[in-house]
Structures are given as C-alpha cells and as structure tokens.
Amino acid sequence: MLSLFQRKRVPPAASVPPPTPSAEPGKGLMRPEPAASLLATPRRQKLLDHIWQRTSLSRRQFATLYLAPLERYAELVQQFPASEAHHHAYPGGMLDHGLEIVAYALKLRQSHLLPAGATPEAQAAQAEAWTAGTAYAALLHDVGKIAVDLHVEYADGTVWHPWHGPLRRPYRFRYRKEREYRLHSAATGLLYARLLDPGIFDWLAGYPDLWAALLYVLAGQYEHAGMLGELVVQADQASVAQELGGDPSKALAAPKHALQRKLLDGLRFLLREEFKLNQPQASDGWLTQDALWLVSKTVSDKLRAHLLQQGIDGIPASNTAVFNVLQDHGIALPTPDGKAIWKATVASDAGWSHSFTFLKLSPALIWEAAERPAPFAGQVQVEQEHEDVAQQVPATPGAARTGPEPAYSGAPPVAPPMTAPTADNGVGALLDLLDMAPAASAPLPMPPEPVADAQADAEGDSLASAVMAPPTPPTSAPRPQAEPSGDDFMAWLTHGVRSRKLIINDAKALVHTVAGTAYLVSPGVFQRYAQEHPQVASIARQEKVEAWQWVQKRFEKLAAHRKQASGLNIWTCEVTGPRKSRRLHGYLLLAPDSVFGETPPDNPYLRLASDMPRDENLLV
C-alpha cells in the first residue's frame, strides 16, 4: 500500500529554498522561520509524537505521509494567529491549532471503522488511507484563512499571497476589515496542493469513498462529507474548547449535528413560535431595516433550552460561551471592536426608550425577503463605547482589543492579545484527554450499546442530508406553562426516553436500566431538566435552593421511586468500565414501564452496591 512512497520520496520543503534569516527583521516586521525551528518547541514536539503514535507507520513512512505536509503547513502559516480575537489569537496560534486538531481527529478516528458499511476486510485494507485522510482534512480545514482573512506584505510593500510559496523575507500582516467569515472554507482549494504532493493525491484517489469525503471537507461542505466531516468538526470544537479554557471532552462528545445549522434552525423556530419582536418594553428583540437586535440574555437562555429539548447535548452552559459560538459561526455580527455584544438604546415613536445589551444578526439569515416582518417603528441607537459591555461579557475569554487595526505606517502591527501556550500550558491536559484518561468530573467511558450506536448513525445520516430550511414545529414535548411540578418532570422524562432524546445505557446517559427498573442519575437528570426549563431557576431562587434541587424535591414528593430498606432515597451503583470503576448515585423507579413502555434489559456494566449510609445532599 505504501510502496508508492517508498519508491519516490518527495522532499518536505517546496521548491522555494528555506528563508535566510537576517540579523534584524526591522521595526514592525517578523522574520520567517524554517519548519524545523517552528516545530521545535517542546509542546509542538509532544503533539507531533502523539500524532505519530496514532498511526501504525514506521518513522520513515510517517515522515513522508505526515511530517512532510506538517512541515509545509508550518512554513506557510509561520506566526499567524488562528483568529483575530477568538481562539488561538496569538502569534503561532494557527500552527498550534493545526497540530491540535490533527491530534484530536486521529484520536476520534480510532473509534470508527471506515468506510462505514464496508466489509471488515475492506475496512482493514483501507485503514491507513482513512487515517491519513482524516489528518489531512483536519490540517487543511482552516488554511484558507491566510489567503482571504490576512493582508501580508514584505518590508518594501510587496504583497505576499500563500500561493507564492513560503515567506522568504521579513514580513508584517494585519486582518482585513472587509473579510467575509465563511470565505476561508472556499479558499482552501487554492492551497492544499501546496501541502500534499501528487503522490499522496494519487494514493487517496484510489479510494473513492475517502476521496469524495475529503474533497467535500476541503470545499467546506461538511454536510456532504459523512463521518470524515463529523470528525473534523468535533476535533475543531475540541481544540477551540481546550484553548479557551473550556471542556474539550464535551466537544469530543458533541452530537453529530452541523452546529451552525442547528443554531440557525433554533433561532428561526424561536422567532416564529416564541420571541416577541418590536413590542413596547416587553420584547425579546427589535427588527430594523438593516439588522435584527435580540436581547442577549433572553436569546441565550431560550436558545440553549430549545436545543436541549431537541436532544442536542454539548450546548455551552454559560451565556458568554453561547455568544462566542454564535459569533464564531458567523451568526452574531461583531461590534467595531470585535465583541459579540452590542449596547444600544431602543426608542419608540411613542416616546418610550430603554437600553439593552444585544446580539446583532442579519435578517437575511432568518427570513426570506417575502416572509420578513415589518420593521420597528422607532430607532435602535448603538452606543459608541463598548468597554463596559466588554468587561461584562467578552467575546473571547482573555481577549481585549483597543480598537480597529491601524493601517500600515511603519509602526509594529498590533499583536494579538493572547500569549502562546508553553509546553506545560494545556498540553498535558490535551494529551491526557487524547489518551482517554478520565477527568475527575467526566463520566466514565463504558462500552456503548449497539442499538444506541446505530441510532446515532441514523440520526447523523438524516441530518447530513437535510437542507438548511426553517424547521417544522417539533412534536409537542411536555412543557409546563405554569409552575413546573413533579408530574411535569416525569412527563418530560418519559417523552425524552421514548423519543430517544434522552439516550439510555450509554457512557454519558442520565437514565439506565438497573435491577429491572429505571435508574435516574442524580443530580444530572435534574440538572438537564432545569437547563431545558429556565423558569425553574427563578422559582428556585425564591426558595434559596439550586434549580436542580428544586426539581429533585418535586420528584421525591411523587413517591414514584423505590427506597432502600434503611429509608434512604438514593441508591449507589458500581460502574465497571474498560479501564477503571466508579460509582453513580441515583433513584430507582417503582414503575419503569411508565417511562420505557417495555423495560429494556439491565445495563451489564452497572450493578447496585450494598446499602450504605450517605448524606443525600452530597450528590456530586
């Protein structure tokens, strides 16, 4: 299979000779570095070693199939950041992001037999090609940014474009103010032949399923790329979460949905069914001739609740993170200084006015021209200063900007505000995660149920073939209109299990079958209900308890659960996973058929522990 590369080795560097370092690059200029220097940091060496370990190749084969493209990538992206003011927004951030996403993607790839549906013999024969294709798709997914997002020039003002080959002289760069967010996906096609040599293309083209999926990814059409597209999207989310201080394990476990489409579908549904627009005072937003202004906290809370009700997990728990996701996917328009949140005053023609913090969206994202509602009979006046809002809800944790990028005037370019990670800054956690060492708060991995896997694949296939159109109203899930109760919780639980929005007996499931009945993991299942029903939080605050505790107490009042002989409500389960064991705490139902209809077999990886005294308030 690899004889092609053993006969003909292509040099790692392109035909352009490596740049010759100068003594001083000059004021405001950066000196281009060779790949060996760029990849020499301890952190990047650890990532390279990890990537090699995820392949089944010798060092010599790895150098041809993986290291050479990575070196070309390093020489092309140099010290460019991955974004202006979001993730990896520091010198060298694009190179770090490229290495991280390849490492994540190869880890995820190990959990899949590709191509799906092929015979075991065919999957074994194609294994290394699919592994390499996954790495290339991950590495190249953002490389178009350096072609369309950045303006790069040499000291004499000569403009550099990446199709010229690696930078050869000291350079400077700035972000283009007029750039279009989604254009970089389309620009990838300009550059991938710079990183992958013809021999690699000849090899990959021999596998039609892989070749088609790879071309779709490189064209930015992830919805047509099947599992390969999903691997890249999940790996990208994990790398972003890691760098922004989030939880990459949640990103890796994110459902197989096109996130941008689900966010848009959710907003369209809410604007059609729930949000009130252009109302005096009690309104969720205002539509003007050129923009849709949605009250930031309202849209975040309701969008999160709606997506969770649709069975979409992995939605950020904080409003700041939701704002980041909306901005990162080109849905929320940034302020002049790159923030997600706008501060503006709404003034009606009747004389009423009030200030709010907003997300600003393009109306064309939500409505067709003929369906667009009438605009607001008043004004939305943007406040010029955003510093106070930026301090409350920054678009990027740790990022701060002082204004638009200045034009070139011989002064040093404004450096991205974030600092590059050191060898010990995040890489340990990254590699621990990739090695599947469970964090203290992460659920223990358990062998998945085949039925759940088949269902997830079917859902992924149906979603990938769907068009981006306003969703049809979902089947009516129980949604309390007045104060929620224990009965509302049970109705929600039953609907979630029977509609498969709440998966059972899976590694991260909140419901299992144990001892012939339903086992509800606490506090997770109550936390999930509270997240889907934001009104619970305000009710719980009046009683000075957490929202999930309020729901738990209403459930206990139903007396629908089985108590221990000692009278305790909580049962402990021993969970035996492939590497270690842990314990879960939860409730056993008296009548499981009311939830399941027909109770499935017990989860073989859970068993009830012996009764033991415990404080039921310490459910962590």
PDB file of N, CA and C in Angstrom, residues 132-184:
ATOM      1  N   ALA A 132      -4.897   8.720   7.284  1.00  0.00           N
ATOM      2  CA  ALA A 132      -4.180   9.843   6.679  1.00  0.00           C
ATOM      3  C   ALA A 132      -5.158  10.882   6.146  1.00  0.00           C
ATOM      4  N   GLY A 133      -6.247  10.440   5.507  1.00  0.00           N
ATOM      5  CA  GLY A 133      -7.237  11.383   5.002  1.00  0.00           C
ATOM      6  C   GLY A 133      -7.855  12.218   6.110  1.00  0.00           C
ATOM      7  N   THR A 134      -8.083  11.592   7.258  1.00  0.00           N
ATOM      8  CA  THR A 134      -8.609  12.335   8.413  1.00  0.00           C
ATOM      9  C   THR A 134      -7.619  13.410   8.846  1.00  0.00           C
ATOM     10  N   ALA A 135      -6.338  13.069   8.912  1.00  0.00           N
ATOM     11  CA  ALA A 135      -5.321  14.041   9.306  1.00  0.00           C
ATOM     12  C   ALA A 135      -5.252  15.201   8.317  1.00  0.00           C
ATOM     13  N   TYR A 136      -5.292  14.902   7.010  1.00  0.00           N
ATOM     14  CA  TYR A 136      -5.207  15.967   6.006  1.00  0.00           C
ATOM     15  C   TYR A 136      -6.437  16.883   6.070  1.00  0.00           C
ATOM     16  N   ALA A 137      -7.611  16.286   6.222  1.00  0.00           N
ATOM     17  CA  ALA A 137      -8.831  17.095   6.300  1.00  0.00           C
ATOM     18  C   ALA A 137      -8.776  18.032   7.508  1.00  0.00           C
ATOM     19  N   ALA A 138      -8.301  17.517   8.641  1.00  0.00           N
ATOM     20  CA  ALA A 138      -8.202  18.345   9.845  1.00  0.00           C
ATOM     21  C   ALA A 138      -7.171  19.457   9.660  1.00  0.00           C
ATOM     22  N   LEU A 139      -6.022  19.110   9.121  1.00  0.00           N
ATOM     23  CA  LEU A 139      -4.942  20.095   8.975  1.00  0.00           C
ATOM     24  C   LEU A 139      -5.342  21.230   8.043  1.00  0.00           C
ATOM     25  N   LEU A 140      -6.064  20.917   6.980  1.00  0.00           N
ATOM     26  CA  LEU A 140      -6.324  21.895   5.928  1.00  0.00           C
ATOM     27  C   LEU A 140      -7.614  22.676   6.119  1.00  0.00           C
ATOM     28  N   HIS A 141      -8.423  22.317   7.115  1.00  0.00           N
ATOM     29  CA  HIS A 141      -9.776  22.878   7.154  1.00  0.00           C
ATOM     30  C   HIS A 141      -9.795  24.393   7.298  1.00  0.00           C
ATOM     31  N   ASP A 142      -8.770  24.994   7.917  1.00  0.00           N
ATOM     32  CA  ASP A 142      -8.741  26.438   8.139  1.00  0.00           C
ATOM     33  C   ASP A 142      -7.639  27.154   7.364  1.00  0.00           C
ATOM     34  N   VAL A 143      -6.868  26.436   6.550  1.00  0.00           N
ATOM     35  CA  VAL A 143      -5.697  27.054   5.946  1.00  0.00           C
ATOM     36  C   VAL A 143      -6.082  28.185   4.991  1.00  0.00           C
ATOM     37  N   GLY A 144      -7.317  28.167   4.474  1.00  0.00           N
ATOM     38  CA  GLY A 144      -7.756  29.241   3.583  1.00  0.00           C
ATOM     39  C   GLY A 144      -7.786  30.605   4.248  1.00  0.00           C
ATOM     40  N   LYS A 145      -7.747  30.645   5.588  1.00  0.00           N
ATOM     41  CA  LYS A 145      -7.758  31.942   6.284  1.00  0.00           C
ATOM     42  C   LYS A 145      -6.581  32.818   5.880  1.00  0.00           C
ATOM     43  N   ILE A 146      -5.423  32.205   5.656  1.00  0.00           N
ATOM     44  CA  ILE A 146      -4.258  33.028   5.343  1.00  0.00           C
ATOM     45  C   ILE A 146      -4.350  33.605   3.932  1.00  0.00           C
ATOM     46  N   ALA A 147      -5.289  33.088   3.117  1.00  0.00           N
ATOM     47  CA  ALA A 147      -5.466  33.611   1.766  1.00  0.00           C
ATOM     48  C   ALA A 147      -6.485  34.739   1.709  1.00  0.00           C
ATOM     49  N   VAL A 148      -7.483  34.714   2.576  1.00  0.00           N
ATOM     50  CA  VAL A 148      -8.572  35.694   2.456  1.00  0.00           C
ATOM     51  C   VAL A 148      -8.769  36.560   3.697  1.00  0.00           C
ATOM     52  N   ASP A 149      -8.325  36.121   4.866  1.00  0.00           N
ATOM     53  CA  ASP A 149      -8.520  36.911   6.083  1.00  0.00           C
ATOM     54  C   ASP A 149      -7.360  37.855   6.372  1.00  0.00           C
ATOM     55  N   LEU A 150      -6.164  37.534   5.886  1.00  0.00           N
ATOM     56  CA  LEU A 150      -4.957  38.287   6.228  1.00  0.00           C
ATOM     57  C   LEU A 150      -4.431  39.070   5.027  1.00  0.00           C
ATOM     58  N   HIS A 151      -3.915  40.250   5.313  1.00  0.00           N
ATOM     59  CA  HIS A 151      -3.140  41.015   4.334  1.00  0.00           C
ATOM     60  C   HIS A 151      -1.689  40.953   4.798  1.00  0.00           C
ATOM     61  N   VAL A 152      -0.843  40.334   3.978  1.00  0.00           N
ATOM     62  CA  VAL A 152       0.560  40.116   4.350  1.00  0.00           C
ATOM     63  C   VAL A 152       1.440  40.806   3.314  1.00  0.00           C
ATOM     64  N   GLU A 153       2.462  41.497   3.801  1.00  0.00           N
ATOM     65  CA  GLU A 153       3.371  42.163   2.871  1.00  0.00           C
ATOM     66  C   GLU A 153       4.784  42.157   3.416  1.00  0.00           C
ATOM     67  N   TYR A 154       5.732  42.293   2.473  1.00  0.00           N
ATOM     68  CA  TYR A 154       7.139  42.410   2.835  1.00  0.00           C
ATOM     69  C   TYR A 154       7.448  43.860   3.209  1.00  0.00           C
ATOM     70  N   ALA A 155       8.690  44.081   3.634  1.00  0.00           N
ATOM     71  CA  ALA A 155       9.086  45.412   4.099  1.00  0.00           C
ATOM     72  C   ALA A 155       8.930  46.477   3.022  1.00  0.00           C
ATOM     73  N   ASP A 156       9.117  46.108   1.745  1.00  0.00           N
ATOM     74  CA  ASP A 156       9.009  47.098   0.664  1.00  0.00           C
ATOM     75  C   ASP A 156       7.585  47.295   0.185  1.00  0.00           C
ATOM     76  N   GLY A 157       6.616  46.695   0.858  1.00  0.00           N
ATOM     77  CA  GLY A 157       5.219  46.865   0.484  1.00  0.00           C
ATOM     78  C   GLY A 157       4.709  45.840  -0.497  1.00  0.00           C
ATOM     79  N   THR A 158       5.555  44.941  -0.977  1.00  0.00           N
ATOM     80  CA  THR A 158       5.108  43.887  -1.888  1.00  0.00           C
ATOM     81  C   THR A 158       4.155  42.936  -1.162  1.00  0.00           C
ATOM     82  N   VAL A 159       3.010  42.712  -1.763  1.00  0.00           N
ATOM     83  CA  VAL A 159       2.005  41.852  -1.134  1.00  0.00           C
ATOM     84  C   VAL A 159       2.385  40.391  -1.342  1.00  0.00           C
ATOM     85  N   TRP A 160       2.272  39.621  -0.272  1.00  0.00           N
ATOM     86  CA  TRP A 160       2.521  38.170  -0.342  1.00  0.00           C
ATOM     87  C   TRP A 160       1.196  37.437  -0.328  1.00  0.00           C
ATOM     88  N   HIS A 161       1.072  36.452  -1.191  1.00  0.00           N
ATOM     89  CA  HIS A 161      -0.071  35.543  -1.184  1.00  0.00           C
ATOM     90  C   HIS A 161       0.453  34.131  -0.948  1.00  0.00           C
ATOM     91  N   PRO A 162      -0.304  33.281  -0.268  1.00  0.00           N
ATOM     92  CA  PRO A 162       0.219  31.956   0.091  1.00  0.00           C
ATOM     93  C   PRO A 162       0.489  31.075  -1.120  1.00  0.00           C
ATOM     94  N   TRP A 163      -0.142  31.351  -2.268  1.00  0.00           N
ATOM     95  CA  TRP A 163       0.163  30.531  -3.436  1.00  0.00           C
ATOM     96  C   TRP A 163       1.524  30.874  -4.037  1.00  0.00           C
ATOM     97  N   HIS A 164       2.175  31.915  -3.490  1.00  0.00           N
ATOM     98  CA  HIS A 164       3.553  32.209  -3.887  1.00  0.00           C
ATOM     99  C   HIS A 164       4.536  31.226  -3.272  1.00  0.00           C
ATOM    100  N   GLY A 165       4.114  30.499  -2.261  1.00  0.00           N
ATOM    101  CA  GLY A 165       5.035  29.636  -1.530  1.00  0.00           C
ATOM    102  C   GLY A 165       5.382  30.265  -0.196  1.00  0.00           C
ATOM    103  N   PRO A 166       6.236  29.624   0.604  1.00  0.00           N
ATOM    104  CA  PRO A 166       6.564  30.143   1.936  1.00  0.00           C
ATOM    105  C   PRO A 166       7.158  31.551   1.870  1.00  0.00           C
ATOM    106  N   LEU A 167       6.948  32.300   2.919  1.00  0.00           N
ATOM    107  CA  LEU A 167       7.549  33.635   3.040  1.00  0.00           C
ATOM    108  C   LEU A 167       9.068  33.525   3.027  1.00  0.00           C
ATOM    109  N   ARG A 168       9.711  34.448   2.328  1.00  0.00           N
ATOM    110  CA  ARG A 168      11.164  34.373   2.185  1.00  0.00           C
ATOM    111  C   ARG A 168      11.891  35.553   2.814  1.00  0.00           C
ATOM    112  N   ARG A 169      11.164  36.605   3.173  1.00  0.00           N
ATOM    113  CA  ARG A 169      11.799  37.793   3.747  1.00  0.00           C
ATOM    114  C   ARG A 169      10.966  38.267   4.939  1.00  0.00           C
ATOM    115  N   PRO A 170      11.515  39.149   5.766  1.00  0.00           N
ATOM    116  CA  PRO A 170      10.721  39.679   6.879  1.00  0.00           C
ATOM    117  C   PRO A 170       9.390  40.256   6.381  1.00  0.00           C
ATOM    118  N   TYR A 171       8.362  40.050   7.178  1.00  0.00           N
ATOM    119  CA  TYR A 171       7.000  40.373   6.751  1.00  0.00           C
ATOM    120  C   TYR A 171       6.212  40.996   7.899  1.00  0.00           C
ATOM    121  N   ARG A 172       5.069  41.530   7.546  1.00  0.00           N
ATOM    122  CA  ARG A 172       4.107  42.009   8.545  1.00  0.00           C
ATOM    123  C   ARG A 172       2.715  41.672   8.024  1.00  0.00           C
ATOM    124  N   PHE A 173       1.755  41.676   8.904  1.00  0.00           N
ATOM    125  CA  PHE A 173       0.407  41.294   8.489  1.00  0.00           C
ATOM    126  C   PHE A 173      -0.627  42.024   9.326  1.00  0.00           C
ATOM    127  N   ARG A 174      -1.816  42.072   8.804  1.00  0.00           N
ATOM    128  CA  ARG A 174      -2.976  42.578   9.534  1.00  0.00           C
ATOM    129  C   ARG A 174      -4.209  41.845   9.021  1.00  0.00           C
ATOM    130  N   TYR A 175      -5.269  41.888   9.803  1.00  0.00           N
ATOM    131  CA  TYR A 175      -6.521  41.292   9.370  1.00  0.00           C
ATOM    132  C   TYR A 175      -7.274  42.273   8.461  1.00  0.00           C
ATOM    133  N   ARG A 176      -7.879  41.724   7.424  1.00  0.00           N
ATOM    134  CA  ARG A 176      -8.666  42.548   6.513  1.00  0.00           C
ATOM    135  C   ARG A 176      -9.992  42.914   7.194  1.00  0.00           C
ATOM    136  N   LYS A 177     -10.322  44.190   7.193  1.00  0.00           N
ATOM    137  CA  LYS A 177     -11.567  44.627   7.827  1.00  0.00           C
ATOM    138  C   LYS A 177     -12.790  44.127   7.061  1.00  0.00           C
ATOM    139  N   GLU A 178     -12.643  43.988   5.750  1.00  0.00           N
ATOM    140  CA  GLU A 178     -13.802  43.644   4.930  1.00  0.00           C
ATOM    141  C   GLU A 178     -13.964  42.145   4.731  1.00  0.00           C
ATOM    142  N   ARG A 179     -13.225  41.334   5.490  1.00  0.00           N
ATOM    143  CA  ARG A 179     -13.250  39.895   5.235  1.00  0.00           C
ATOM    144  C   ARG A 179     -14.619  39.298   5.514  1.00  0.00           C
ATOM    145  N   GLU A 180     -14.922  38.250   4.788  1.00  0.00           N
ATOM    146  CA  GLU A 180     -16.171  37.517   4.960  1.00  0.00           C
ATOM    147  C   GLU A 180     -15.870  36.229   5.704  1.00  0.00           C
ATOM    148  N   TYR A 181     -16.621  35.955   6.760  1.00  0.00           N
ATOM    149  CA  TYR A 181     -16.259  34.871   7.671  1.00  0.00           C
ATOM    150  C   TYR A 181     -16.162  33.518   6.975  1.00  0.00           C
ATOM    151  N   ARG A 182     -17.158  33.182   6.149  1.00  0.00           N
ATOM    152  CA  ARG A 182     -17.206  31.829   5.596  1.00  0.00           C
ATOM    153  C   ARG A 182     -16.356  31.650   4.345  1.00  0.00           C
ATOM    154  N   LEU A 183     -15.700  32.711   3.890  1.00  0.00           N
ATOM    155  CA  LEU A 183     -14.968  32.601   2.638  1.00  0.00           C
ATOM    156  C   LEU A 183     -13.738  31.703   2.753  1.00  0.00           C
ATOM    157  N   HIS A 184     -13.177  31.589   3.963  1.00  0.00           N
ATOM    158  CA  HIS A 184     -11.936  30.827   4.084  1.00  0.00           C
ATOM    159  C   HIS A 184     -12.128  29.343   3.736  1.00  0.00           C
TER     160      HIS A 184
END
